[in-house]
Coordinates of C-alpha atoms in Angstrom, one line a residue:
X1 CA 94.5 -22.0 64.8
X2 CA 93.7 -18.8 62.9
X3 CA 97.3 -18.0 62.2
X4 CA 97.9 -21.6 61.0
X5 CA 94.9 -21.4 58.7
X6 CA 96.1 -18.1 57.3
X7 CA 99.5 -19.5 56.6
X8 CA 98.0 -22.5 54.9
X9 CA 95.7 -20.2 52.8
X10 CA 98.7 -18.1 51.8
X11 CA 100.6 -21.2 50.7
X12 CA 97.6 -22.5 48.7
X13 CA 97.1 -19.1 47.1
X14 CA 100.7 -18.9 46.0
X15 CA 101.1 -22.5 44.7
X16 CA 97.7 -23.9 44.0
X17 CA 95.5 -21.0 42.9
X18 CA 97.4 -20.3 39.6
X19 CA 97.0 -24.0 38.6
X20 CA 93.3 -24.0 39.4
X21 CA 92.8 -20.7 37.5
X22 CA 94.6 -22.1 34.5
X23 CA 92.4 -25.3 34.6
X24 CA 89.3 -23.2 35.0
X25 CA 90.1 -21.2 31.9
X26 CA 91.4 -24.0 29.7
X27 CA 89.3 -23.8 26.5
X28 CA 88.6 -27.5 26.1
X29 CA 87.5 -27.9 29.7
X30 CA 85.3 -24.8 29.4
X31 CA 83.8 -26.2 26.2
X32 CA 83.1 -29.5 28.0
X33 CA 81.4 -27.7 30.9
X34 CA 79.3 -25.4 28.8
X35 CA 78.5 -28.2 26.4
X36 CA 77.1 -30.4 29.2
X37 CA 75.2 -27.4 30.6
X38 CA 73.6 -26.8 27.2
X39 CA 72.2 -30.3 27.1
X40 CA 70.7 -29.9 30.6
X41 CA 67.1 -29.4 29.4
X42 CA 67.3 -32.8 27.5
X43 CA 69.1 -34.6 30.3
X44 CA 66.8 -33.3 33.0
X45 CA 63.8 -34.2 31.0
X46 CA 65.1 -37.7 30.5
X47 CA 65.9 -38.0 34.2
X48 CA 62.4 -36.9 35.1
X49 CA 61.0 -39.5 32.7
X50 CA 63.1 -42.3 34.3
X51 CA 62.1 -41.1 37.8
X52 CA 58.4 -41.1 37.1
X53 CA 58.6 -44.5 35.4
X54 CA 60.7 -46.2 38.0
X55 CA 59.1 -44.7 41.0
X56 CA 55.4 -44.4 40.1
X57 CA 54.0 -45.8 36.9
X58 CA 55.2 -49.3 36.3
X59 CA 54.0 -52.3 38.2
X60 CA 57.5 -52.9 39.6
X61 CA 58.0 -49.3 40.7
X62 CA 58.0 -48.2 44.3
X63 CA 54.4 -46.9 44.4
X64 CA 53.3 -49.1 41.5
X65 CA 54.0 -52.2 43.7
X66 CA 51.9 -50.8 46.5
X67 CA 49.1 -49.7 44.2
X68 CA 48.9 -53.0 42.4
X69 CA 48.1 -54.7 45.6
X70 CA 44.6 -53.2 45.1
X71 CA 42.8 -55.5 42.7
X72 CA 40.9 -52.6 41.1
X73 CA 44.1 -50.7 40.3
X74 CA 45.9 -53.9 39.1
X75 CA 43.0 -54.9 36.8
X76 CA 41.8 -51.6 35.5
X77 CA 44.4 -48.8 35.8
X78 CA 47.8 -50.5 35.5
X79 CA 47.0 -52.2 32.1
X80 CA 46.0 -48.7 30.7
X81 CA 49.2 -47.2 32.0
X82 CA 51.2 -50.1 30.4
X83 CA 49.6 -49.5 27.0
X84 CA 49.6 -45.7 27.0
X85 CA 51.8 -43.7 29.5
X86 CA 54.6 -46.2 30.0
X87 CA 55.4 -46.5 26.3
X88 CA 55.4 -42.7 26.0
X89 CA 57.9 -42.4 28.9
X90 CA 60.1 -45.2 27.3
X91 CA 60.2 -43.4 24.0
X92 CA 61.1 -40.1 25.7
X93 CA 63.9 -41.8 27.6
X94 CA 65.1 -43.3 24.3
X95 CA 65.3 -39.9 22.6
X96 CA 67.0 -38.2 25.5
X97 CA 69.3 -40.2 27.8
X98 CA 69.7 -43.4 25.7
X99 CA 71.0 -41.4 22.7
X100 CA 72.3 -38.5 24.7
X101 CA 75.9 -38.4 23.5
X102 CA 74.9 -37.1 20.1
X103 CA 73.7 -33.9 21.7
X104 CA 76.9 -33.5 23.7
X105 CA 78.9 -33.9 20.5
X106 CA 77.1 -31.0 18.9
X107 CA 77.1 -28.7 22.0
X108 CA 80.7 -29.2 22.9
X109 CA 81.9 -28.6 19.4
X110 CA 79.6 -25.5 19.2
X111 CA 81.0 -24.0 22.4
X112 CA 84.6 -24.7 21.4
X113 CA 84.1 -23.1 18.0
X114 CA 82.5 -20.1 19.8
X115 CA 85.8 -19.8 21.8
X116 CA 87.7 -19.6 18.5
X117 CA 85.1 -17.1 17.2
X118 CA 84.4 -19.5 14.3
X119 CA 81.1 -20.5 12.8
X120 CA 79.8 -22.5 15.8
X121 CA 76.7 -23.9 14.0
X122 CA 78.8 -25.4 11.2
X123 CA 81.3 -26.8 13.7
X124 CA 78.6 -28.5 15.7
X125 CA 77.0 -30.1 12.6
X126 CA 80.4 -31.3 11.3
X127 CA 81.2 -32.8 14.7
X128 CA 77.9 -34.9 14.6
X129 CA 78.6 -36.0 11.0
X130 CA 82.2 -36.9 11.9
X131 CA 80.9 -39.0 14.8
X132 CA 78.5 -40.8 12.5
X133 CA 81.2 -41.4 9.9
X134 CA 83.2 -43.4 12.6
X135 CA 80.3 -45.8 13.1
X136 CA 80.4 -49.2 11.3
X137 CA 77.9 -49.5 8.5
X138 CA 76.4 -52.7 9.9
X139 CA 76.2 -54.3 13.3
X140 CA 78.0 -57.7 13.4
X141 CA 75.6 -60.2 11.8
X142 CA 73.1 -57.5 10.9
X143 CA 72.0 -55.8 7.6
X144 CA 73.8 -52.9 6.1
X145 CA 72.8 -49.6 7.7
X146 CA 72.0 -51.1 11.1
X147 CA 73.5 -49.0 13.9
X148 CA 73.7 -50.4 17.4
X149 CA 72.4 -48.1 20.1
X150 CA 75.6 -48.8 22.0
X151 CA 77.1 -46.3 19.6
X152 CA 75.2 -43.6 21.5
X153 CA 75.0 -44.9 25.0
X154 CA 77.3 -44.7 28.0
X155 CA 80.0 -46.7 26.1
X156 CA 80.3 -43.9 23.6
X157 CA 80.7 -40.8 25.9
X158 CA 84.5 -40.5 25.6
X159 CA 84.5 -41.1 21.9
X160 CA 81.9 -38.3 21.4
X161 CA 83.9 -35.9 23.5
X162 CA 87.1 -36.6 21.6
X163 CA 85.5 -36.3 18.2
X164 CA 83.8 -33.0 19.1
X165 CA 87.1 -31.5 20.0
X166 CA 89.3 -32.9 17.2
X167 CA 86.7 -32.0 14.5
X168 CA 86.5 -28.4 15.8
X169 CA 90.3 -28.1 16.0
X170 CA 90.6 -29.2 12.4
X171 CA 87.8 -26.8 11.4
X172 CA 89.5 -23.9 13.2
X173 CA 92.9 -24.8 11.7
X174 CA 91.7 -24.9 8.1
X175 CA 89.7 -21.6 8.5
X176 CA 92.8 -19.9 10.0
X177 CA 94.8 -21.0 7.1
X178 CA 92.4 -19.1 4.9
X179 CA 91.3 -22.1 2.9
X180 CA 87.7 -21.0 2.6
X181 CA 85.4 -19.9 -0.2
X182 CA 84.8 -16.1 0.1
X183 CA 81.6 -14.9 -1.3
X184 CA 80.8 -11.3 -2.4
X185 CA 79.5 -9.0 0.4
X186 CA 76.0 -8.8 -1.1
X187 CA 75.5 -12.6 -0.6
X188 CA 73.2 -13.2 2.4
X189 CA 75.2 -14.1 5.6
X190 CA 73.7 -17.6 5.9
X191 CA 74.7 -18.5 2.4
X192 CA 78.1 -17.0 2.8
X193 CA 78.8 -19.0 5.9
X194 CA 77.6 -22.2 4.2
X195 CA 80.1 -21.7 1.4
X196 CA 82.9 -20.7 3.8
X197 CA 82.5 -23.9 5.6
X198 CA 82.6 -26.2 2.6
X199 CA 86.4 -26.6 2.3
X200 CA 86.9 -27.0 6.1
X201 CA 84.1 -29.5 6.1
X202 CA 85.8 -31.5 3.4
X203 CA 89.0 -31.6 5.5
X204 CA 87.2 -32.6 8.7
X205 CA 85.0 -35.3 7.1
X206 CA 87.8 -36.8 5.1
X207 CA 90.0 -37.0 8.2
X208 CA 87.3 -39.0 10.1
X209 CA 86.6 -41.1 7.0
X210 CA 90.2 -42.2 6.9
X211 CA 90.3 -42.8 10.7
X212 CA 87.2 -44.8 10.5
X213 CA 88.6 -47.2 7.8
X214 CA 91.9 -47.4 9.6
X215 CA 90.3 -48.6 12.8
X216 CA 87.7 -50.9 11.2
X217 CA 89.9 -52.4 8.5
X218 CA 93.3 -52.0 10.0
X219 CA 92.6 -52.9 13.7
X220 CA 89.4 -54.8 13.1
X221 CA 87.5 -52.7 15.7
X222 CA 85.5 -49.4 15.5
X223 CA 87.1 -46.4 17.0
X224 CA 84.3 -46.0 19.5
X225 CA 84.9 -49.5 20.8
X226 CA 88.7 -49.1 20.8
X227 CA 88.4 -45.8 22.9
X228 CA 85.9 -47.4 25.2
X229 CA 88.2 -50.3 25.9
X230 CA 91.5 -48.3 26.0
X231 CA 90.4 -45.1 27.8
X232 CA 86.8 -45.0 29.1
X233 CA 86.7 -48.4 30.9
X234 CA 90.1 -47.9 32.8
X235 CA 89.2 -44.3 33.6
X236 CA 85.7 -45.3 34.9
X237 CA 87.3 -48.0 37.0
X238 CA 89.8 -45.4 38.4
X239 CA 86.8 -43.2 39.2
X240 CA 85.1 -45.9 41.2
X241 CA 87.9 -45.6 43.7
X242 CA 86.5 -43.5 46.6
X243 CA 89.9 -41.8 47.0
X244 CA 89.8 -40.4 43.4
X245 CA 86.3 -39.1 44.0
X246 CA 87.1 -37.6 47.4
X247 CA 90.3 -36.0 46.1
X248 CA 88.3 -34.2 43.3
X249 CA 85.7 -33.1 45.9
X250 CA 88.4 -31.8 48.2
X251 CA 90.0 -29.8 45.4
X252 CA 86.6 -28.2 44.5
X253 CA 86.1 -27.2 48.2
X254 CA 89.6 -25.6 48.4
X255 CA 88.8 -23.5 45.3
X256 CA 85.6 -22.2 46.9
X257 CA 87.7 -20.9 49.8
X258 CA 89.3 -18.5 47.4
X259 CA 86.0 -17.4 45.9
X260 CA 86.3 -19.6 42.8
X261 CA 83.3 -21.8 41.9
X262 CA 84.9 -25.1 42.7
X263 CA 82.3 -27.3 41.1
X264 CA 82.3 -25.3 37.9
X265 CA 86.0 -25.7 37.6
X266 CA 86.2 -29.4 38.6
X267 CA 82.8 -30.1 36.9
X268 CA 84.2 -31.1 33.5
X269 CA 86.5 -33.7 35.1
X270 CA 83.6 -35.0 37.2
X271 CA 81.2 -35.1 34.2
X272 CA 83.8 -36.9 32.0
X273 CA 84.7 -39.5 34.6
X274 CA 81.4 -40.2 36.2
X275 CA 78.7 -39.5 33.6
X276 CA 79.4 -42.9 32.0
X277 CA 78.9 -44.6 35.4
X278 CA 75.4 -43.0 35.9
X279 CA 74.4 -43.8 32.3
X280 CA 75.5 -47.4 32.7
X281 CA 73.5 -47.8 35.9
X282 CA 70.4 -46.4 34.2
X283 CA 70.9 -48.8 31.2
X284 CA 71.3 -51.7 33.6
X285 CA 67.9 -51.0 35.1
X286 CA 66.0 -49.7 32.0
X287 CA 67.4 -52.1 29.3
X288 CA 69.0 -55.1 30.9
X289 CA 66.8 -55.5 34.0
X290 CA 69.8 -56.2 36.2
X291 CA 71.3 -54.5 39.2
X292 CA 73.6 -51.5 38.6
X293 CA 77.3 -52.0 39.3
X294 CA 78.7 -48.5 39.7
X295 CA 78.6 -47.3 43.3
X296 CA 80.0 -43.8 42.5
X297 CA 78.2 -41.6 40.1
X298 CA 78.4 -37.9 39.3
X299 CA 75.4 -36.9 41.4
X300 CA 76.4 -39.0 44.4
X301 CA 78.2 -35.8 45.5
X302 CA 75.0 -33.9 45.5
X303 CA 73.1 -36.6 47.4
X304 CA 75.5 -37.2 50.3
X305 CA 78.0 -34.3 50.2
X306 CA 76.3 -31.1 49.1
X307 CA 73.2 -30.7 51.2
X308 CA 72.0 -27.3 50.2
X309 CA 74.8 -26.7 47.8
X310 CA 78.6 -26.9 47.9
X311 CA 80.0 -27.4 51.4
X312 CA 76.6 -28.8 52.7
X313 CA 75.6 -25.2 53.6
X314 CA 72.1 -26.2 54.6
X315 CA 73.8 -28.0 57.5
X316 CA 75.6 -24.7 58.3
X317 CA 72.3 -22.8 58.3
X318 CA 70.7 -25.3 60.7
X319 CA 73.8 -25.2 62.9
X320 CA 73.5 -21.4 63.1
X321 CA 69.9 -21.7 64.2
X322 CA 70.9 -24.2 66.9
X323 CA 74.0 -22.7 68.4
X324 CA 74.9 -19.3 67.0
X325 CA 74.6 -16.2 69.3
X326 CA 75.4 -13.7 66.6
X327 CA 72.3 -11.8 65.3
X328 CA 73.9 -11.1 61.9
X329 CA 74.4 -14.9 61.4
X330 CA 70.9 -15.7 62.4
X331 CA 69.5 -13.0 60.1
X332 CA 71.5 -14.2 57.2
X333 CA 70.5 -17.8 58.0
X334 CA 66.8 -16.9 57.8
X335 CA 67.2 -15.3 54.4
X336 CA 69.3 -18.2 53.1
X337 CA 67.1 -21.0 54.4
X338 CA 64.6 -21.4 51.5
X339 CA 67.3 -21.0 48.8
X340 CA 69.4 -23.5 50.7
X341 CA 66.5 -26.0 50.7
X342 CA 66.5 -25.8 46.9
X343 CA 70.4 -26.1 46.7
X344 CA 71.1 -22.4 46.1
X345 CA 73.8 -21.3 48.5
X346 CA 75.5 -18.2 47.2
X347 CA 73.8 -16.0 49.8
X348 CA 75.3 -17.9 52.7
X349 CA 78.7 -18.5 51.0
X350 CA 79.3 -14.8 50.2
X351 CA 77.1 -13.4 53.0
X352 CA 78.9 -14.7 56.1
X353 CA 81.3 -15.0 54.2
X354 CA 82.8 -18.4 53.9
X355 CA 85.2 -17.3 51.3
X356 CA 88.6 -16.6 53.0
X357 CA 87.0 -17.2 56.3
X358 CA 89.7 -18.9 58.6
X359 CA 87.1 -20.5 60.9
X360 CA 84.1 -21.6 58.8
X361 CA 86.2 -22.6 55.8
X362 CA 87.5 -25.6 57.7
X363 CA 84.2 -27.5 58.0
X364 CA 83.2 -26.2 54.6
X365 CA 86.2 -27.9 53.1
X366 CA 86.2 -31.2 55.1
X367 CA 82.5 -32.0 55.3
X368 CA 81.8 -33.1 51.7
X369 CA 84.8 -35.5 51.5
X370 CA 83.8 -37.0 54.9
X371 CA 80.1 -37.4 54.0
X372 CA 80.7 -38.6 50.5
X373 CA 83.0 -41.3 51.9
X374 CA 80.2 -42.3 54.3
X375 CA 77.7 -42.4 51.4
X376 CA 80.1 -44.7 49.4
X377 CA 80.8 -46.9 52.5
X378 CA 77.1 -47.6 53.1
X379 CA 76.5 -48.2 49.4
X380 CA 79.5 -50.1 48.0
X381 CA 81.0 -51.8 51.1
X382 CA 78.0 -52.1 53.4
X383 CA 75.0 -52.8 51.2
X384 CA 72.6 -50.5 52.9
X385 CA 71.5 -47.9 50.4
X386 CA 70.7 -48.7 46.7
X387 CA 72.9 -47.6 43.9
X388 CA 72.1 -44.3 42.1
X389 CA 70.8 -44.6 38.6
X390 CA 68.6 -41.5 38.2
X391 CA 69.7 -37.8 38.1
X392 CA 67.0 -35.7 39.6
X393 CA 67.0 -32.0 38.8
X394 CA 69.6 -30.3 41.0
X395 CA 67.0 -28.1 42.8
X396 CA 65.3 -31.1 44.4
X397 CA 65.8 -30.7 48.2
X398 CA 68.3 -32.8 50.1
X399 CA 67.2 -36.3 51.3
X400 CA 64.3 -36.3 48.8
X401 CA 66.9 -36.2 46.0
X402 CA 68.5 -39.4 47.3
X403 CA 65.1 -41.1 47.5
X404 CA 64.4 -40.2 43.9
X405 CA 67.9 -40.9 42.5
X406 CA 67.8 -44.5 43.7
X407 CA 64.3 -45.2 42.3
X408 CA 62.5 -44.7 45.6
X409 CA 64.9 -46.4 48.1
X410 CA 64.0 -45.2 51.6
X411 CA 67.3 -46.4 52.9
X412 CA 69.1 -44.0 50.6
X413 CA 67.0 -41.2 52.0
X414 CA 67.9 -42.3 55.5
X415 CA 71.6 -42.3 54.6
X416 CA 71.3 -38.8 53.1
X417 CA 69.6 -37.6 56.3
X418 CA 72.3 -39.2 58.4
X419 CA 75.0 -37.4 56.4
X420 CA 73.1 -34.1 56.8
X421 CA 73.0 -34.7 60.6
X422 CA 76.8 -35.4 60.6
X423 CA 77.4 -32.2 58.6
X424 CA 75.4 -30.2 61.2
X425 CA 77.4 -31.8 64.1
X426 CA 80.7 -30.9 62.4
X427 CA 79.6 -27.3 61.8
X428 CA 78.4 -26.7 65.3
X429 CA 81.7 -26.4 67.2
X430 CA 83.0 -24.0 64.6
X431 CA 79.9 -21.8 65.0
X432 CA 80.6 -21.8 68.7
X433 CA 84.1 -20.7 68.0
X434 CA 82.8 -17.9 65.8
X435 CA 80.6 -16.8 68.7
X436 CA 83.7 -16.0 70.6
X437 CA 85.7 -14.5 67.7
X438 CA 83.5 -11.8 66.3
X439 CA 86.4 -9.7 65.3
X440 CA 88.2 -12.4 63.4
X441 CA 85.5 -13.3 60.9

């Protein structure tokens, strides 16, 4: 089995690794990844707000329903929360997740401009302005200057990403042509940069002004709506196929085998395809008051496939405690346990190691696709666990994160625990093999 695994690894290294490395270094994907990461404080804050509101503070929330059975709480405390705390949480959600695409437009353009070594601040501001130029000046039937919030919600994600990249590419192209205003050396740098950006800004904004009119007047539809219908909706539907999701997860695990951070490389694809699904689920609950419709979201992988981090390594640690006879494994497992509980698994991945390990790499690669499929099966096909619509911080421990991500659904927590147990059972025989093959690992 070891020789077969080594031959397979050699084949992957020759044919697959160069492609993966190229994808991991592709500037637009790197800008997507870093841009999304830069918005993490905002998105995490918004996720916490939704979590508190939907799990604790409203009368319809999990704990709110129980507490409101007490007449004193229902008559004296809940009305105060409804007038004070709940409106605060709703406004915080509105300014973070509901309008979140505008922040991503800025950060993605900023990061791409950094790659080109251009004025990143100007590029980010121009991208936001370019996006606003594309919006119709009035909602249908409304007054001039009325902008629909759907221009910034889950339906606008792909448009925002495209605008951020195109505006920055135009900005970079114009600057490289030398079409800039050059100020004397004694002019303060901030002023000099502002003047240098004036001509590139004119090109960028003029381009999007023309595009906006072409779509609205020529096609009779705003660009954002056109892209949503033509690209985002079909791609989101494709992403709701479990086979698409599982394939991406499998590729990420293969990359880890070679020491590459699989989720970092595949992350931009996952974020692009599945962030709209999570946002749409949240909007269904928060705005429309209806059941969410997207079974697969970006963080479904974390809930059911990544217990303790990539490869479900918390399950590996538990399996080591249960069946390993190797003292070095047990010592490393003790050191890695607490980080693993909080989804930090680099100590166990590089300490055993799992990288280029012909035995432990097998369960590491196959467990997330298997457990994610089980999570999807008992969410979309067998209606056991609730749909995910909250994105808890990534450091929330396994099982608890599933409970919070579904607004307090205990069945989702049970499903997450079941997939953790399955992961442990898959790891155990490979740990037993490792007991007998000390020299091969």
